XYZ file of C-alpha atoms in Angstrom:
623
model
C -18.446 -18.768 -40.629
C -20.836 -17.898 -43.358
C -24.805 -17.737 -42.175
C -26.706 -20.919 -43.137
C -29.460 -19.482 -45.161
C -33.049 -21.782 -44.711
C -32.950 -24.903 -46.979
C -34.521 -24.201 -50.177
C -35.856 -27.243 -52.490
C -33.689 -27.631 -55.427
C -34.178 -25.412 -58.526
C -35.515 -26.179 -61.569
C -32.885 -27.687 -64.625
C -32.876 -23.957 -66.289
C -34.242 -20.637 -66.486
C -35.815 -18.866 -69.712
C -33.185 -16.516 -70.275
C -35.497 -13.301 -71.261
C -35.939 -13.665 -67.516
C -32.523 -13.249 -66.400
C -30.308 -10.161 -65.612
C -27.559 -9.998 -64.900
C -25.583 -7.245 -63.585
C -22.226 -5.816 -61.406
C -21.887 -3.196 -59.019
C -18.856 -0.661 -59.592
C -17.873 2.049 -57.627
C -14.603 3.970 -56.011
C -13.812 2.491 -52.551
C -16.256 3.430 -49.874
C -18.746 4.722 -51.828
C -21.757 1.938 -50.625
C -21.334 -0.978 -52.748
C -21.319 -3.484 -49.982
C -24.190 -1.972 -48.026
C -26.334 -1.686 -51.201
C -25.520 -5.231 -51.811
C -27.245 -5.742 -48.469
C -30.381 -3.919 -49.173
C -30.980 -6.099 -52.271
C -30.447 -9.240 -50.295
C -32.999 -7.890 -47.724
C -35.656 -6.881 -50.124
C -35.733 -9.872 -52.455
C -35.519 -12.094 -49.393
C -33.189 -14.297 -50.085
C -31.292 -14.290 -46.383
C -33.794 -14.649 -43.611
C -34.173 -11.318 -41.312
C -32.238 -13.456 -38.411
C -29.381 -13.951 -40.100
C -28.646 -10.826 -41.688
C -25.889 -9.467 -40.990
C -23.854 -5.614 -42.545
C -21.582 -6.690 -45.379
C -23.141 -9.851 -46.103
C -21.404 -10.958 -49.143
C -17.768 -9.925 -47.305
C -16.774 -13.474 -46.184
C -13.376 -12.685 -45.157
C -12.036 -11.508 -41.831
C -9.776 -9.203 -43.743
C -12.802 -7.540 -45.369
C -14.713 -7.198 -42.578
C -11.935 -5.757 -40.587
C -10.578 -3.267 -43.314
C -14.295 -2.269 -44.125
C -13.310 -3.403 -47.655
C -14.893 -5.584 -50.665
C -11.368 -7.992 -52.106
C -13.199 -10.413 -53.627
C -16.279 -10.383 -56.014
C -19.162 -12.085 -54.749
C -21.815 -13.519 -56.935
C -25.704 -13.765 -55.853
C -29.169 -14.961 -57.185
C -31.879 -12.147 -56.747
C -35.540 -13.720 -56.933
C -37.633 -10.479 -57.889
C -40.780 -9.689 -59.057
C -41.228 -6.650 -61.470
C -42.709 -3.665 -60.180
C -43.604 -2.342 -63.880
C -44.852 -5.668 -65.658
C -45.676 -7.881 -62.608
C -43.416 -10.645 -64.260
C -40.699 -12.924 -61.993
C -37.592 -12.545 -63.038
C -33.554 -13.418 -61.778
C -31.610 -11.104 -61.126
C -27.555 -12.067 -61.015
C -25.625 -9.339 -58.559
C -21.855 -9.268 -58.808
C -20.569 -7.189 -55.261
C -16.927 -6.082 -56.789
C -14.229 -4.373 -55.349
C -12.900 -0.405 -55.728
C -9.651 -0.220 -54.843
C -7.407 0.002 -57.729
C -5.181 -3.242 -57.298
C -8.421 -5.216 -57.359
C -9.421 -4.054 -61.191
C -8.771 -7.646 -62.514
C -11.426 -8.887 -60.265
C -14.145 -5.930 -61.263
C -12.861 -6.612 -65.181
C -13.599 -10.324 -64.610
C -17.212 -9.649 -63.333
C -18.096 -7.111 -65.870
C -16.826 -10.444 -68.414
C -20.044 -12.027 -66.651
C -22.729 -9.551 -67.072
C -24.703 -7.303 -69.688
C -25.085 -4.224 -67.558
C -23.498 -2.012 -64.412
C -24.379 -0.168 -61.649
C -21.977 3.194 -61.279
C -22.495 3.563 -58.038
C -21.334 7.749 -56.925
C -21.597 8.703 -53.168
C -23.716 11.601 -52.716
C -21.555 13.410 -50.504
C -18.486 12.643 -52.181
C -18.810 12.653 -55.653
C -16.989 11.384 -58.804
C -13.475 10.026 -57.657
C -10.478 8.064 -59.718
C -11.719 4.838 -59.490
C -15.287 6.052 -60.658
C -13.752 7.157 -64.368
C -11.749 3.526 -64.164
C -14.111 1.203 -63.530
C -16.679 3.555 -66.005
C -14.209 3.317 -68.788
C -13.798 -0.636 -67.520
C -17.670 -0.991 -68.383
C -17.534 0.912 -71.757
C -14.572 -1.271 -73.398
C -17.091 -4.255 -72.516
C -20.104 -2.745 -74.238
C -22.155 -3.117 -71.044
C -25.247 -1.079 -70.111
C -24.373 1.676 -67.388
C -27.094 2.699 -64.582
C -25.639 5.786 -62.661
C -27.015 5.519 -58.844
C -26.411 7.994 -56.489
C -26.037 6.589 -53.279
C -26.175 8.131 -49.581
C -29.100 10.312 -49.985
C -29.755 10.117 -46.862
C -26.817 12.175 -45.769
C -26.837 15.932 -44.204
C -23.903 16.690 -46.859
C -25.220 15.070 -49.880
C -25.431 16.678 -53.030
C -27.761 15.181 -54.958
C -28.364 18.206 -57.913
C -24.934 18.811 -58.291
C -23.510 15.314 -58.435
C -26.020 14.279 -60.843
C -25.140 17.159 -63.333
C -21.468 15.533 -63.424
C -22.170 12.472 -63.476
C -24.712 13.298 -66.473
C -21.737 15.320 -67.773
C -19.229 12.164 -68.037
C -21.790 9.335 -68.934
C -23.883 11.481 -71.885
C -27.285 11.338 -69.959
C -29.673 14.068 -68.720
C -29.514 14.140 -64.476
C -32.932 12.900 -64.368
C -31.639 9.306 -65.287
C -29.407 9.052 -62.386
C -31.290 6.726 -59.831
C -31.514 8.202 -55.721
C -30.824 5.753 -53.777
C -29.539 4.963 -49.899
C -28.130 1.366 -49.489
C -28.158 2.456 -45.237
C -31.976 2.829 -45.364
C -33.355 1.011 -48.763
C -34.857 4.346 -50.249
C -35.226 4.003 -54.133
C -33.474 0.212 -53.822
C -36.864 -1.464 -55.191
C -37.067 1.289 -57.718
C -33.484 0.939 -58.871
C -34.354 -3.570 -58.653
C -37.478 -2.855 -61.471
C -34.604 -0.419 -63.514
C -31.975 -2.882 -63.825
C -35.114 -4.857 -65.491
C -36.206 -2.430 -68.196
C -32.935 -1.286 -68.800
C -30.290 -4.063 -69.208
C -30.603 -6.516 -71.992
C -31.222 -10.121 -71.369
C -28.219 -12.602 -71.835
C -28.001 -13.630 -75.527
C -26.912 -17.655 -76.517
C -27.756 -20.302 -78.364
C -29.579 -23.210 -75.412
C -28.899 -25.652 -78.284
C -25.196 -25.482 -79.133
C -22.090 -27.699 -77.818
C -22.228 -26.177 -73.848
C -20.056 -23.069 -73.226
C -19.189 -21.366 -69.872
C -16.816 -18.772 -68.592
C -14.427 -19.929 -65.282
C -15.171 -15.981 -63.670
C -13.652 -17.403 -60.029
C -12.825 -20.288 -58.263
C -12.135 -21.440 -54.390
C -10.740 -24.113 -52.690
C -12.601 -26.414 -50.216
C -10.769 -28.523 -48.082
C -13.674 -31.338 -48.637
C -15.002 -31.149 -51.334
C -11.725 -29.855 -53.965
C -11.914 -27.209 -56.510
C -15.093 -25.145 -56.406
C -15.659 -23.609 -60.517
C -17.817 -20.087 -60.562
C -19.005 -20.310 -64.332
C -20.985 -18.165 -66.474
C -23.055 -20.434 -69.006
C -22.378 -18.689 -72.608
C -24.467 -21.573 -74.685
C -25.654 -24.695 -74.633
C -26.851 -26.839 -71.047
C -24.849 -27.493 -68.277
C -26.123 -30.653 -65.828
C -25.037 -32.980 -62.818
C -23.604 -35.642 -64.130
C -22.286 -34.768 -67.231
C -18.874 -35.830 -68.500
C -17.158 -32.121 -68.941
C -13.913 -30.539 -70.169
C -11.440 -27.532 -69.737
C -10.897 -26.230 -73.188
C -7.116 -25.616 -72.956
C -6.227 -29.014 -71.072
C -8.802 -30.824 -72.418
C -8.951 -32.715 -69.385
C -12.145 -35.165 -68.530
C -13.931 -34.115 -65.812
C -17.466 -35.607 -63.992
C -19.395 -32.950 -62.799
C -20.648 -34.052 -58.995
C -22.726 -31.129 -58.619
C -24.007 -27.949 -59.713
C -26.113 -25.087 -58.744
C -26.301 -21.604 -57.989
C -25.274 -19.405 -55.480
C -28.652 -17.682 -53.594
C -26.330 -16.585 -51.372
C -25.175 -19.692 -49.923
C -24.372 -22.835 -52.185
C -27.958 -24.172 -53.649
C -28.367 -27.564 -55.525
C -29.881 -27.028 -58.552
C -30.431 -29.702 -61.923
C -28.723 -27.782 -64.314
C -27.710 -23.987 -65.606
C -28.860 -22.945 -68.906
C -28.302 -19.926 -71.624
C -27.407 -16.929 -69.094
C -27.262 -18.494 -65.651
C -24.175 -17.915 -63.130
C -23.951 -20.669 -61.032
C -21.025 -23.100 -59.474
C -19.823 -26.504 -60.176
C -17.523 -29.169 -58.457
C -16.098 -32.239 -60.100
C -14.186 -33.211 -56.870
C -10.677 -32.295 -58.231
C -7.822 -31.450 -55.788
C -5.366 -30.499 -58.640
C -6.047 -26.152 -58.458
C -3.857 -25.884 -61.525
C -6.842 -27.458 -63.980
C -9.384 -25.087 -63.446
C -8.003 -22.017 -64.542
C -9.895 -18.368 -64.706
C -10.649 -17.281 -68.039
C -10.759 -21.255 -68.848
C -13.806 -22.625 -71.080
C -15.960 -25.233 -69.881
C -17.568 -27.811 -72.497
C -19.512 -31.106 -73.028
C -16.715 -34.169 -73.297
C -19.010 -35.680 -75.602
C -19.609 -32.756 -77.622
C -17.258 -29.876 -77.075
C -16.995 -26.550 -78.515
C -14.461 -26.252 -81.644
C -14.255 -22.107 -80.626
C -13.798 -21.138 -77.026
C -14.981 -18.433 -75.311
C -12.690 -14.413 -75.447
C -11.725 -15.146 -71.565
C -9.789 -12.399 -70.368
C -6.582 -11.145 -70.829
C -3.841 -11.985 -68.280
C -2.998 -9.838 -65.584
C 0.393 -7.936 -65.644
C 1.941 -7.301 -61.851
C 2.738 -4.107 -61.290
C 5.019 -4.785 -57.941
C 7.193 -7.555 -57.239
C 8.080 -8.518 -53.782
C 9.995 -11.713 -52.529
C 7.813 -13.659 -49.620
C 9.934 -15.675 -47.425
C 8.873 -18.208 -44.652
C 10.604 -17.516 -41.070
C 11.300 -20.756 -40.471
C 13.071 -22.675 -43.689
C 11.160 -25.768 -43.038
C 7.539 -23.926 -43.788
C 8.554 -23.511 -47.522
C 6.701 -26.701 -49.227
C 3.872 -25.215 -46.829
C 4.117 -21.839 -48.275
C 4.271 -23.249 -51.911
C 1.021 -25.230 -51.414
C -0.506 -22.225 -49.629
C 0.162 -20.111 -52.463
C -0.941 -22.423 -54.886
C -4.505 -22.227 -53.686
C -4.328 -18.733 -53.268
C -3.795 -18.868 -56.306
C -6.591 -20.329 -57.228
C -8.728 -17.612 -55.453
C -6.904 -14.608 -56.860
C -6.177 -15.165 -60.280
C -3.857 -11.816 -60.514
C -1.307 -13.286 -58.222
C 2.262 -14.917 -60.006
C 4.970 -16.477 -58.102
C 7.991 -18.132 -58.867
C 10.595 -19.868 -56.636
C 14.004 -18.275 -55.559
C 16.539 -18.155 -53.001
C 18.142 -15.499 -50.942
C 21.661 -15.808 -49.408
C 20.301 -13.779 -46.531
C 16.678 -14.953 -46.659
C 16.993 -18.537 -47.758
C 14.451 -19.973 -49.798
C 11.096 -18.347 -50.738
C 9.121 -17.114 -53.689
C 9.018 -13.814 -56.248
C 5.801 -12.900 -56.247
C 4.151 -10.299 -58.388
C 1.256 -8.134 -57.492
C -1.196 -5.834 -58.795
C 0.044 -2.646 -55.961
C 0.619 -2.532 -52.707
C -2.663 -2.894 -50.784
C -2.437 -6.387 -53.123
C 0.655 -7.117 -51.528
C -0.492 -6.796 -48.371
C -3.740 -8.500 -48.420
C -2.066 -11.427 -50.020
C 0.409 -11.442 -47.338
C -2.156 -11.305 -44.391
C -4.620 -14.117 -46.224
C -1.190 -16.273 -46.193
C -0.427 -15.485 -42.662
C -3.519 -16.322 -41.408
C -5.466 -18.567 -43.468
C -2.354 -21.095 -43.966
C -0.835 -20.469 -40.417
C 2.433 -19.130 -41.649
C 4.929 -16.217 -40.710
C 6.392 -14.896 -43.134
C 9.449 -12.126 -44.224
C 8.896 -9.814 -47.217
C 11.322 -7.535 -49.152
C 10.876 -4.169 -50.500
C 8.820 -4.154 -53.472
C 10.057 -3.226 -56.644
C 9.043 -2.688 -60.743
C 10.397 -4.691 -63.688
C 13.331 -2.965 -65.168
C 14.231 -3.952 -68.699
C 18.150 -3.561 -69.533
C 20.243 -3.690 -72.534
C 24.233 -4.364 -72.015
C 26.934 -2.562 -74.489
C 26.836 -6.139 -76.427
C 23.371 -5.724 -77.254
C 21.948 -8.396 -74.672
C 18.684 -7.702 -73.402
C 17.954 -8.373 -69.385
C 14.781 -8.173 -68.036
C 15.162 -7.693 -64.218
C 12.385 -8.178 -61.437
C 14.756 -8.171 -58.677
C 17.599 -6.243 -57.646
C 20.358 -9.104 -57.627
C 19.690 -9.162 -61.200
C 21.169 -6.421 -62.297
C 24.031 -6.742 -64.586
C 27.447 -5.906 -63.299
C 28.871 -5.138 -66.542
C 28.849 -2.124 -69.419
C 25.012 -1.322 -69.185
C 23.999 0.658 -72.925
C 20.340 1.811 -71.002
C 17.663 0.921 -68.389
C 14.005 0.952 -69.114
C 11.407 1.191 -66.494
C 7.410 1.183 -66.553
C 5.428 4.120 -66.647
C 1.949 4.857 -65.898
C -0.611 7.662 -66.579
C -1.410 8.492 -63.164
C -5.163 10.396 -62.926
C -5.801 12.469 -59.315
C -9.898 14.064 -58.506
C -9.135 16.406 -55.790
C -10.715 20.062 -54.824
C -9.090 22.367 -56.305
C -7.911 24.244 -53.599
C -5.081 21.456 -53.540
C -3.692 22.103 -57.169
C -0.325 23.271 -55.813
C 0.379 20.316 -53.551
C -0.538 17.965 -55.989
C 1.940 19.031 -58.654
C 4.816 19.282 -56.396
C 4.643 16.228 -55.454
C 4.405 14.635 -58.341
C 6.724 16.847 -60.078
C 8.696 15.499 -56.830
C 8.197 11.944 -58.144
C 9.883 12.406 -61.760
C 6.217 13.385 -63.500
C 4.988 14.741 -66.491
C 2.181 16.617 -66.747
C -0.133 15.618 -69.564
C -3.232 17.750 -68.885
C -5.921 19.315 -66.098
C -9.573 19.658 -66.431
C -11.889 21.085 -64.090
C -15.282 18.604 -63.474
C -16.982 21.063 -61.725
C -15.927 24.837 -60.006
C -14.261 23.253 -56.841
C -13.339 19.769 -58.432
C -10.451 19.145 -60.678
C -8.711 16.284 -62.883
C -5.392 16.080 -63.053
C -3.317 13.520 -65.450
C 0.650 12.742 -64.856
C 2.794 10.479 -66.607
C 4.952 9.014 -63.309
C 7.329 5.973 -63.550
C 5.860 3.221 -61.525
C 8.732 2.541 -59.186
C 8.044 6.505 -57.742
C 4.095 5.476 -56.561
C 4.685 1.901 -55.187
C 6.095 2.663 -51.922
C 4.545 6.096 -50.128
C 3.213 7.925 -53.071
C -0.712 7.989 -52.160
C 0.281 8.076 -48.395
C 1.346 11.065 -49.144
C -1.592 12.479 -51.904
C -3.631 11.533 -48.936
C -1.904 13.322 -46.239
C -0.813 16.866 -48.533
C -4.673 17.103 -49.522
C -6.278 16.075 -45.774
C -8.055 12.508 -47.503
C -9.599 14.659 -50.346
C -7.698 13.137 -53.394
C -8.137 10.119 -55.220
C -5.896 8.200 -57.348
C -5.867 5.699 -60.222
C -2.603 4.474 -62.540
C -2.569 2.092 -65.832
C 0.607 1.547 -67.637
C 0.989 2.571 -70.730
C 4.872 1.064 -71.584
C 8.601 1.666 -70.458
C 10.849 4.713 -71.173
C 14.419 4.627 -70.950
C 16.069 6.587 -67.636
C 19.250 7.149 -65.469
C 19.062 4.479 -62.788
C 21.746 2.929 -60.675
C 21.689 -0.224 -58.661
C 22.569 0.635 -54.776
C 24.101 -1.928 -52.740
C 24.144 -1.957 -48.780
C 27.443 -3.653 -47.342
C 27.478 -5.209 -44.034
C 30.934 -5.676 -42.944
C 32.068 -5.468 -46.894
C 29.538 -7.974 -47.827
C 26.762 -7.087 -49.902
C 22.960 -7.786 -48.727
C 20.913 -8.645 -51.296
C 17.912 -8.131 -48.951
C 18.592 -4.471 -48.773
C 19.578 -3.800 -52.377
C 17.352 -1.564 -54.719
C 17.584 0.144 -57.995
C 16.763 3.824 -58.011
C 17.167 6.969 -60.249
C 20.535 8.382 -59.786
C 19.497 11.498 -57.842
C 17.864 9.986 -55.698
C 20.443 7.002 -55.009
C 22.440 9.473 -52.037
C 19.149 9.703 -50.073
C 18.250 6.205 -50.730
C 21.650 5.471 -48.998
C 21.348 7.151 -46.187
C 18.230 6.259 -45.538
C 18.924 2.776 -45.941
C 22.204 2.880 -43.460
C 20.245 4.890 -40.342
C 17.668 2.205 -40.725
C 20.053 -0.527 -40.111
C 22.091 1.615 -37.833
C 19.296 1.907 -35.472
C 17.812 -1.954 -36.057
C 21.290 -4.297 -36.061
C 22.645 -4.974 -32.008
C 26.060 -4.383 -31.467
C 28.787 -6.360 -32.411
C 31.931 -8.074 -30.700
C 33.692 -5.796 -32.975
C 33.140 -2.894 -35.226
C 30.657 -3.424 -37.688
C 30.363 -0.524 -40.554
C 27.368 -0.302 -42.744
C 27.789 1.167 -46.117
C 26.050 2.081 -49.744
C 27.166 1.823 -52.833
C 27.124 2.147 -56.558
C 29.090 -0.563 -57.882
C 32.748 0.007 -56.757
C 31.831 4.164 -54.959
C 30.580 3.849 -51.541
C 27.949 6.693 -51.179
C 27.140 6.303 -47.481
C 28.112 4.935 -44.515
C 27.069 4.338 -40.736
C 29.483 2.875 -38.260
C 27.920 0.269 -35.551
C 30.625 0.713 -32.545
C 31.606 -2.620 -31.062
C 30.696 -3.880 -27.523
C 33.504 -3.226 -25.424
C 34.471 -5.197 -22.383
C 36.218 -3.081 -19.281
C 39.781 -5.395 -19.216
C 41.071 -2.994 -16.597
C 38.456 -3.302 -14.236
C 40.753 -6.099 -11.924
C 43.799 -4.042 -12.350
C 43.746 -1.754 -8.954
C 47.122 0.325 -9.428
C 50.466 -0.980 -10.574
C 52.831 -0.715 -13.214
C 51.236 1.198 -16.736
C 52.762 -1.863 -18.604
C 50.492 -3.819 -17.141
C 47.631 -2.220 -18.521
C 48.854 -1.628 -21.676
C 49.738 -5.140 -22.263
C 46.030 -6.068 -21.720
C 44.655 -3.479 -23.930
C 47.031 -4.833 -26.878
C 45.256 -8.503 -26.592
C 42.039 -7.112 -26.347
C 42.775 -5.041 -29.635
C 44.084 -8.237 -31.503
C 41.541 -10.350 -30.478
C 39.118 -7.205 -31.926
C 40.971 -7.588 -35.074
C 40.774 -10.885 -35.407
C 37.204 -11.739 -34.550
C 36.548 -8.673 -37.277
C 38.448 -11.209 -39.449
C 36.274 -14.004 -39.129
C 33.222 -12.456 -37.221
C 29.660 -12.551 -38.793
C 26.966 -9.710 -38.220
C 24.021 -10.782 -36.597
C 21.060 -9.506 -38.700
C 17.683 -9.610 -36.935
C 14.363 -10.038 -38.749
C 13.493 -6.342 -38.087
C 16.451 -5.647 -40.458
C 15.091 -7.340 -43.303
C 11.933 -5.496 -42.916
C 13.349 -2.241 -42.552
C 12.991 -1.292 -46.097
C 9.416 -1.382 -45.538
C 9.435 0.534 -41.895
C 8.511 4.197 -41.189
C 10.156 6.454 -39.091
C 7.980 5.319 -36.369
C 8.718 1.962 -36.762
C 12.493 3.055 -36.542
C 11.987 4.996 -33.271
C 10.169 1.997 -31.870
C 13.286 -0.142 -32.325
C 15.819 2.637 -30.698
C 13.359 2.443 -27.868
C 13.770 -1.076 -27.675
C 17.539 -1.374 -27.777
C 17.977 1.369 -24.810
């Protein structure tokens, strides 16, 4: 459970906005957002001393756990200025670093006028840095570079201020010192984001506009509405609507968020605040959504942001068949709470029914899969995740397929897939690895630049079905943790790719089946049939495991069959004998092959997802 931060009176209808800031922290993974975060919530005061606690504005188990931000957190700073002795607010957005989680750092940079790039001192500039930099120039916002972790024994202040200088177009005496572990340079850096980043612009007496950044779901109290106040006056009480449904809403409260929920009269021009209009329905308050006065709405609503494209698909399926309305309510509120997830329902022969979902990459995937598990109480199956593969047949018919039992059968003209320009930081020393790898992986190189002596950029052009699975498991592991990585997409180009089907018994699996490039289909084969070789029991009968490329079986593992002694009773006597027993045993082989079915255990649907360790576990267990 959250702390309970002392009860504060409630705060006044509206704030002048020349006294407002407000700003987002960005940063690669790991680099101190969080624990910076905390340092401003200590010096402005705003959680008592008591209750203080490291990675304040991390709510969720999985966070706190991982040692990872996944969801932005907004917060009200009270703080007085150092350089003009004036009060002002300050509006902190904590964001995330990691890669899949852009759409949530691109939907709090939507909310604010300026940004922290926050570098670690003994790091440096890494992937996600130039992303989220890049992120924050598109949206014309005001960039601060902080270095962070000064206190360190292997920070680099002088040299990690020259290249951050370098890439921003600043001299390295504008980059702020700072350490979020000890608070050095955090008030300095508090009376910065003051002089330096603009106040929020708006008209306080226009038809009310605000921006949906976020929403949650409370189990009490219904939809909970993280807005953004563009123009106008927003107060308890008044009769609102959403802008695209144009439904009528009353607004039960509002207020802002200082950190924990606070009661306030109203938000004015530049204030980020909450509301809640008691409303269970999660599909009417939509992110990106404009909020308005019913009485006097907007005619033009606000930009909002641009809808996020998955990256990976990957069916979820519940264990038990009778958890699926559960797991289509659950993901409805998730829903709610991570605007970058899509689902849609389908149905498995093997699996039964569950949902496609689509995903921003794979630590996505598997955060969304965990908050499922836990938060809804539900165990759950998921297959191996996969791109979005547009095809066009010989009769000019274009497919678009997001799962593997979707590919056409028939006379296929050509296969598109999505690529991505892939950008790696690593030392240089690592150069070699890097390209053979991803030269490994079907890339292009597009170019290499050198940031400093020892660092180096290097840009690839890799289809996006080569870096979903293992890709930066194994950047990570050829360059000892050095290298960093960030993809966008940039479109689809055409290339040789085959659809390979694993047979159980002569039946295809659609569990198991996965569209690869055609040199690479063998391997995929023979991966695929060890797996299930080691992870299906033994059979009554003979059970052989194959792959295959439409009609040309490519590999193939034979499961031996369980074989019962029949000649134990028979203590001597005539051969005959003997032989006549073996001859039932073998037609009663035959025939259960006939009508036998292979018992597939859950492991097996999973296995597309196992490592090799995962694999030795299960041999272990079946000796």
């Amino acid at each position: 459970m959250p702390a309970i931060s002392i009860a504060k009176a409630p705060q006044p209808a509206s704030t002048d906005p020349a006294q407002i800031r407000n700003f987002a922290i960005i940063a690669h993974i790991d680099h101190g957002k969080s624990t910076l975060a905390d340092r401003m919530l200590g010096i402005t005061e705003v959680v008592d001393p008591r209750h203080m606690r490291e990675q304040y504005l991390d709510r969720m188990d999985i966070e706190r756990e991982r040692g990872i931000t996944i969801k932005s957190q907004a917060v009200r700073l009270p703080w007085r200025s150092g350089i003009d002795g004036k009060e002002y607010i300050l509006n902190m957005i904590d964001t995330p670093g990691h890669v899949d989680f852009t759409y949530e750092v691109s939907r709090s940079l939507a909310a604010s006028e300026g940004a922290i790039l926050l570098v670690d001192c003994a790091q440096g500039i890494e992937a996600q840095t130039l992303a989220n930099l890049y992120l924050a120039m598109e949206n014309n916002l005001k960039i601060i570079p902080v270095l962070n972790k000064i206190d360190l024994p292997a920070a680099q202040p002088e040299k990690f201020a020259a290249e951050l200088a370098k890439l921003i177009g600043c001299e390295p005496s504008d980059c702020l010192l700072v350490s979020g572990k000890t608070g050095a340079g955090v008030s300095e850096l508090l009376d910065q984001i003051i002089a330096q980043i603009p106040a929020p612009q708006g008209d306080p007496n226009a038809p009310a506009r605000a921006l949906i950044f976020d929403s949650v779901y409370d189990v009490y109290r219904g939809v909970v509405t993280y807005v953004r106040v563009v123009d106008g006056h927003l107060s308890a009480r008044d009769q609102i609507q959403m802008f695209s449904t144009g439904v009528r809403h009353e607004m039960l409260e509002v207020g802002v968020i200082s950190p924990e929920p606070l009661p306030s009269k109203g938000l004015g021009v530049g204030e980020v605040g909450y509301l809640i209009t008691g409303v269970k329905d999660v599909r009417q308050s939509r992110v990106g959504d404009t909020v308005t006065n019913f009485n006097n709405p907007t005619k033009k609503p606000l930009a909002g942001y641009k809808d996020p494209k998955p990256m990976v698909f990957s069916g979820l399926y519940p264990l038990d068949g009778a958890d699926y309305p559960l797991l289509r309510e659950a993901l409805d509120k998730l829903q709610l709470n991570d605007a970058a997830l899509v689902y849609e329902p389908e149905s498995s022969a093997a699996l039964g029914f569950g949902f496609r979902c689509g995903f921003l990459g794979l630590l996505h995937m598997e955060i969304v899969r965990e908050r499922l598990e836990r938060e809804s109480n539900l165990s759950l199956i998921s297959t191996a995740p996969n791109v979005v593969y547009n095809v066009k047949l010989d009769d000019g018919r274009s497919i678009t397929v997001t799962n593997p039992s979707e590919f056409p059968s028939g006379k296929i003209m050509s296969v598109a897939e999505p690529i991505v320009r892939a950008t790696v930081l690593a030392p240089s020393e690592f150069i070699g690895v890097i390209m053979e790898l991803c030269q490994q992986r079907r890339g292009a190189l597009l170019g290499m630049d050198y940031l400093s002596e020892d660092r180096v950029e290097i840009r690839y052009t890799l289809p996006l079905a080569e870096i979903v699975f293992d890709f930066f498991d194994k950047l990570k592991s050829s360059t000892r943790g050095y290298a960093s990585l960030d993809y966008e997409a940039i479109g689809d180009a055409e290339g040789d790719l085959v659809k390979v089907d694993i047979l159980l018994q002569g039946e295809a699996v659609d569990a198991f089946s996965a569209i690869v490039h055609r040199d690479k289909a063998y391997a995929y084969g023979l991966m695929m049939t060890a797996k299930l070789h080691a992870l299906i029991p033994r059979q009554q009968f003979e059970v052989p495991i194959q792959a295959a490329i439409g009609s040309r079986i490519i590999a193939r593992e034979n499961i031996r069959a369980i074989r019962k002694d029949v000649l134990a009773k028979c203590y001597g006597g005539d051969i005959s004998r003997k032989r006549k027993l073996l001859e039932k045993q073998k037609e009663g082989k035959k025939r259960m092959k006939m009508v036998g079915r292979v018992e597939v255990p859950q492991e097996a649907f999973v296995a597309a997802l196992a490592t090799d360790a995962d694999i030795d576990k299960a041999k272990a267990a079946r000796k």
